[in-house]
């Protein structure tokens, strides 16, 4: 059945209008995009996080704090976290706050484990004792899997692992969340406890507003803006790249099923791009330099570095077949949107308007295309339509 223009957006607004959403990590990159989307569709959002870790930041540039309630706090302070959640009485919890950087996890492993593992335990314990919560999505990463460097995607049933402190901390979060689900929120007793808990795994997200240290795209942007060649580690390493709005749409779709009491969705879920959007780091850097122009360039960093995975990708067939989610932006389009965002920022444009505009463009792709459509033809037609209507 073909939806009339705006029909899917109307449905989403009806689902989220007035829903009370507690979001950890709203001052971060992915959390900021999620906060803006939720507020745009009518949710009442309270964010809980530390101050933005970078200056500039998406939080400040896109004025995220103007559309949600902004609470500053540390996940490791359970009393403060619990008070912020309990006073708010949320319907839904999205947990995104974390120490997210591999190289920083080597420099400070204890802070990484205490934030990522015990911080998540604090969130789960508050969910367990706050009666208003009906749905929770705990966001981890593709790096939670035991990475054997093979050339096919990891499925949700593959074993957890982690070479570095960050990756292993996220594997611990997945095990911890599964334990809470089994012990306190078992699907077979949903009528008694009323909580549907899921985890979501994604990685290598790109998009406007990411100024994080030690990440490829922000490093490229900073270098291009300064006019200096960018030093790139491991240009031959292959990563599955996707625009930040792809997994954010997945998290929202997953939460909608949980809110509806569809307990079969209380499980682990992968959100990754199409296989042909797994590009080597060097190809991304070259394409970004071409799109940026103005003599942008990069060189290989030959300095010895810490261990990082050479190849890692997700199998998202479960999300496509059961959740109806699919990647809607090919990587070329994602890079175009990213460059547009940062060049608008460099020119002093209103970044709240630009960010909401890209969310609206992405939502238009959701009105028309579903997971049942042929991949190649649907994506080609979709991107042409979005460019025309933007």
XYZ file of C-alpha atoms in Angstrom:
390
model
C 0.000 0.000 0.000
C 1.388 3.416 -0.947
C 1.403 5.973 1.860
C 0.111 9.442 1.165
C 2.701 12.175 1.587
C 3.303 12.765 5.293
C 1.409 9.678 6.452
C 4.371 7.908 8.032
C 5.476 11.073 9.787
C 1.929 11.473 11.142
C 2.035 7.926 12.501
C 5.396 8.533 14.177
C 4.124 11.739 15.745
C 1.077 9.932 17.101
C 3.325 7.290 18.677
C 5.700 9.771 20.336
C 3.473 12.750 21.118
C 3.677 13.348 24.859
C 5.828 10.283 25.571
C 8.349 10.912 28.333
C 11.802 9.897 27.161
C 14.884 9.736 29.377
C 17.995 9.930 27.205
C 21.532 9.469 28.495
C 24.282 10.937 26.346
C 22.294 13.804 24.831
C 25.377 16.059 24.795
C 27.191 13.603 22.528
C 27.107 13.214 18.756
C 24.636 10.382 18.252
C 22.622 11.364 21.331
C 22.220 14.909 20.027
C 20.748 13.729 16.716
C 18.402 11.361 18.571
C 17.304 14.127 20.971
C 16.439 16.491 18.114
C 14.491 13.794 16.241
C 12.482 12.787 19.332
C 11.656 16.380 20.213
C 10.644 17.044 16.605
C 8.066 14.230 16.697
C 6.543 15.420 19.970
C 8.328 13.511 22.734
C 9.084 15.165 26.070
C 12.808 14.502 26.497
C 15.016 14.786 29.557
C 18.722 14.338 28.838
C 21.323 13.228 31.371
C 25.010 13.497 30.517
C 28.332 15.136 31.242
C 29.230 18.408 29.566
C 29.984 18.065 25.835
C 33.389 16.448 25.442
C 34.444 18.785 22.606
C 34.263 22.421 21.673
C 32.620 22.969 19.250
C 29.925 20.319 19.649
C 26.674 19.266 18.015
C 24.916 19.988 21.313
C 25.947 23.634 21.240
C 25.953 24.214 17.494
C 22.504 22.721 16.851
C 21.063 24.096 20.128
C 19.921 20.690 21.348
C 19.352 22.101 24.834
C 16.677 24.477 23.515
C 14.218 21.641 22.761
C 14.835 19.186 25.612
C 15.451 19.320 29.351
C 19.202 19.342 29.927
C 20.483 17.642 33.099
C 24.243 17.348 33.674
C 25.438 14.342 35.625
C 27.758 11.339 35.727
C 26.514 7.786 35.131
C 28.849 6.640 37.892
C 26.860 8.690 40.438
C 23.920 6.331 40.878
C 22.113 8.525 43.406
C 22.090 11.518 41.041
C 21.138 9.398 38.031
C 18.346 7.644 39.895
C 16.968 10.932 41.189
C 16.930 12.418 37.670
C 15.105 9.367 36.316
C 12.707 8.928 39.233
C 11.651 12.589 39.306
C 10.942 12.452 35.565
C 8.993 9.147 35.522
C 9.897 8.209 31.923
C 7.957 5.908 29.632
C 11.067 5.114 27.596
C 14.802 5.062 28.309
C 17.464 5.397 25.615
C 20.920 4.755 27.070
C 23.700 6.151 24.854
C 26.119 7.769 27.320
C 29.532 6.117 27.321
C 33.278 6.547 27.029
C 33.272 5.821 23.275
C 36.907 5.998 22.119
C 39.214 3.002 21.637
C 42.493 4.876 22.078
C 41.259 6.721 25.165
C 40.312 3.347 26.671
C 43.994 2.370 26.563
C 44.969 5.593 28.340
C 42.272 5.281 31.031
C 40.824 1.756 31.176
C 39.354 2.137 34.673
C 37.282 5.163 33.662
C 36.160 3.286 30.550
C 34.968 0.261 32.519
C 33.418 2.268 35.351
C 31.496 4.496 32.927
C 30.459 1.889 30.401
C 29.834 -1.136 32.611
C 28.897 0.230 36.040
C 27.202 3.256 34.463
C 24.959 0.898 32.501
C 24.334 -1.178 35.634
C 23.122 1.993 37.349
C 20.762 2.767 34.465
C 19.379 -0.780 34.484
C 18.937 -0.782 38.247
C 16.914 2.431 38.096
C 14.808 1.001 35.264
C 14.165 -2.037 37.482
C 12.810 0.090 40.326
C 10.904 2.850 38.465
C 7.398 1.646 37.666
C 6.715 4.116 34.835
C 9.338 2.645 32.462
C 7.818 0.483 29.736
C 10.637 0.296 27.177
C 14.419 0.624 27.192
C 16.994 0.597 24.391
C 20.599 0.120 25.523
C 22.975 1.222 22.743
C 26.355 -0.492 22.430
C 28.559 -0.959 19.343
C 29.594 -3.352 16.594
C 32.876 -3.772 18.499
C 31.130 -5.859 21.174
C 31.639 -8.984 19.033
C 34.586 -11.358 19.294
C 36.269 -10.122 16.130
C 37.835 -12.879 14.063
C 38.538 -10.489 11.143
C 36.378 -12.576 8.821
C 34.668 -11.204 5.714
C 31.027 -11.768 6.587
C 28.849 -9.873 9.003
C 28.406 -10.738 12.653
C 24.945 -11.847 13.685
C 23.256 -11.101 16.984
C 23.861 -14.677 18.153
C 27.650 -14.553 17.606
C 29.828 -14.521 20.762
C 30.814 -11.327 22.542
C 34.469 -10.361 22.896
C 36.813 -7.383 22.766
C 40.568 -6.971 22.336
C 40.818 -3.434 23.730
C 39.260 -2.028 26.936
C 36.553 -0.108 25.059
C 35.400 -3.081 22.981
C 35.435 -5.467 25.925
C 33.533 -2.967 28.075
C 30.768 -2.912 25.472
C 30.718 -6.715 25.349
C 30.250 -6.561 29.126
C 27.332 -4.143 28.643
C 25.637 -6.602 26.284
C 26.095 -9.469 28.769
C 24.930 -7.271 31.644
C 21.814 -6.171 29.745
C 20.976 -9.749 28.781
C 21.350 -10.762 32.426
C 18.961 -8.026 33.608
C 16.491 -9.029 30.915
C 16.633 -12.694 31.949
C 16.593 -12.010 35.688
C 14.195 -9.078 36.028
C 12.426 -8.492 32.686
C 11.929 -11.973 31.182
C 9.683 -11.791 28.117
C 7.558 -14.695 29.323
C 6.609 -12.648 32.437
C 6.044 -9.346 30.639
C 2.481 -9.086 31.971
C 3.930 -8.960 35.503
C 6.908 -6.595 35.168
C 5.833 -4.577 32.086
C 9.343 -3.706 30.837
C 10.634 -4.503 27.331
C 14.439 -4.215 27.174
C 16.533 -4.378 23.990
C 20.129 -3.679 22.979
C 21.215 -2.046 19.719
C 24.577 -2.438 17.996
C 25.945 -0.057 15.374
C 29.326 1.391 14.535
C 31.282 3.852 12.389
C 28.490 6.389 12.163
C 29.208 9.644 10.376
C 27.399 12.936 10.074
C 27.479 16.605 10.893
C 28.427 17.739 14.374
C 30.934 15.040 15.303
C 34.038 16.784 16.650
C 35.398 13.797 18.599
C 39.104 13.284 18.949
C 40.748 10.387 17.182
C 37.948 9.632 14.707
C 38.492 9.617 10.981
C 35.806 12.012 9.743
C 36.255 14.706 12.446
C 40.043 14.478 11.969
C 39.574 14.997 8.226
C 37.249 17.961 8.744
C 39.624 19.664 11.192
C 42.525 19.165 8.802
C 40.595 20.418 5.782
C 39.513 23.529 7.672
C 43.092 24.245 8.739
C 44.464 23.676 5.239
C 46.957 21.065 6.469
C 47.331 17.495 5.119
C 45.557 15.063 7.457
C 47.556 12.188 9.011
C 45.604 8.933 8.506
C 46.294 5.654 10.337
C 45.722 2.315 8.594
C 44.356 3.522 5.235
C 43.739 -0.085 4.149
C 41.487 -0.972 7.110
C 37.896 -1.546 5.998
C 34.954 -0.156 7.939
C 31.172 -0.250 7.334
C 30.182 3.418 7.201
C 26.673 4.815 7.655
C 25.042 8.171 8.321
C 24.119 8.705 11.971
C 20.415 8.947 11.098
C 20.400 5.305 9.937
C 20.913 3.718 13.382
C 18.954 6.519 15.082
C 15.958 5.565 12.932
C 16.535 1.957 13.982
C 16.613 2.826 17.685
C 13.348 4.743 17.354
C 11.640 1.962 15.390
C 12.795 -0.576 17.967
C 11.509 1.535 20.860
C 8.142 1.901 19.133
C 7.742 -1.895 19.013
C 8.745 -2.185 22.668
C 6.304 0.549 23.687
C 3.549 -1.326 21.866
C 4.225 -4.334 24.087
C 5.664 -6.448 21.266
C 7.883 -8.404 23.582
C 9.455 -10.457 20.796
C 11.522 -7.346 20.021
C 13.116 -7.386 23.503
C 16.384 -8.747 22.142
C 19.701 -7.694 20.570
C 19.655 -5.896 17.189
C 22.278 -4.951 14.597
C 22.025 -1.764 12.542
C 24.642 -1.651 9.801
C 24.976 -0.420 6.206
C 24.774 -2.346 2.952
C 27.840 -4.473 2.207
C 29.022 -2.210 -0.619
C 29.290 0.697 1.845
C 32.170 -1.009 3.656
C 35.041 1.142 2.350
C 38.761 1.288 3.160
C 39.795 4.257 5.288
C 41.958 5.599 2.447
C 39.045 5.635 0.017
C 36.920 7.598 2.485
C 39.736 10.125 2.979
C 40.223 10.538 -0.772
C 36.505 10.980 -1.442
C 36.159 13.481 1.416
C 39.102 15.525 0.114
C 37.553 15.587 -3.361
C 34.186 16.727 -2.044
C 35.675 19.353 0.257
C 37.888 20.900 -2.427
C 40.192 23.844 -1.677
C 43.306 21.650 -1.906
C 42.234 19.252 0.878
C 44.614 16.280 1.195
C 45.808 13.464 3.430
C 48.958 11.418 4.083
C 49.585 8.088 5.806
C 50.612 8.232 9.471
C 53.476 5.746 9.805
C 53.776 6.089 13.588
C 53.212 2.952 15.688
C 49.750 2.846 17.195
C 47.553 0.686 19.424
C 45.703 -2.374 18.121
C 42.570 -1.641 16.104
C 40.387 -4.050 14.143
C 41.278 -4.360 10.474
C 37.848 -5.538 9.336
C 34.484 -5.636 11.066
C 30.921 -5.536 9.776
C 27.425 -6.393 10.939
C 24.739 -8.632 9.479
C 21.549 -6.566 9.794
C 19.223 -9.017 8.051
C 17.272 -9.547 11.277
C 16.442 -5.825 11.553
C 15.489 -5.689 7.877
C 13.248 -8.751 7.937
C 11.639 -8.422 11.388
C 11.804 -4.720 12.242
C 11.308 -3.371 8.729
C 14.414 -1.194 9.065
C 16.902 -0.737 6.235
C 19.712 1.675 5.348
C 18.252 4.428 3.181
C 21.314 6.565 2.385
C 24.117 5.214 0.250
C 27.554 6.217 1.497
C 28.086 8.741 -1.306
C 24.943 10.567 -0.178
C 25.937 10.338 3.501
C 29.291 11.960 2.685
C 27.517 14.688 0.696
C 25.251 15.468 3.669
C 28.245 15.476 6.012
C 30.257 17.907 3.886
C 27.172 20.129 3.467
C 26.743 20.255 7.266
C 30.338 21.224 8.070
C 30.629 23.750 5.264
C 27.396 25.358 6.478
C 28.887 25.483 9.982
C 32.093 27.062 8.628
C 29.954 29.746 6.950
C 28.137 30.591 10.206
C 24.754 29.152 9.187
C 22.020 28.354 11.727
C 22.993 24.745 12.514
C 19.739 23.942 14.305
C 17.968 24.664 11.016
C 20.513 22.649 8.988
C 20.366 19.653 11.349
C 16.572 19.594 11.503
C 16.527 19.981 7.735
C 18.609 16.827 7.288
C 16.366 14.952 9.736
C 13.351 16.055 7.672
C 15.020 14.911 4.435
C 15.738 11.538 5.991
C 12.157 11.240 7.235
C 10.941 11.795 3.683
C 12.845 8.695 2.619
C 10.920 6.764 5.285
C 7.567 7.824 3.869
C 8.145 6.073 0.573
C 10.570 3.190 0.835
C 10.249 -0.016 2.815
C 12.412 -3.047 3.421
C 10.310 -5.052 0.954
C 11.482 -3.041 -2.055
C 14.333 -4.140 -4.349
C 17.529 -2.744 -2.858
C 19.286 -1.208 -5.857
C 16.292 0.289 -7.649
C 14.728 1.570 -4.427
C 17.874 3.307 -3.252
C 18.618 4.898 -6.624
C 15.062 6.195 -6.934
C 14.980 7.302 -3.315
C 18.163 9.368 -3.473
C 17.032 11.047 -6.671
C 13.699 11.981 -5.048
C 15.319 13.270 -1.856
C 17.712 15.518 -3.791
C 14.843 16.938 -5.829
C 12.636 17.564 -2.812
C 15.360 18.934 -0.521
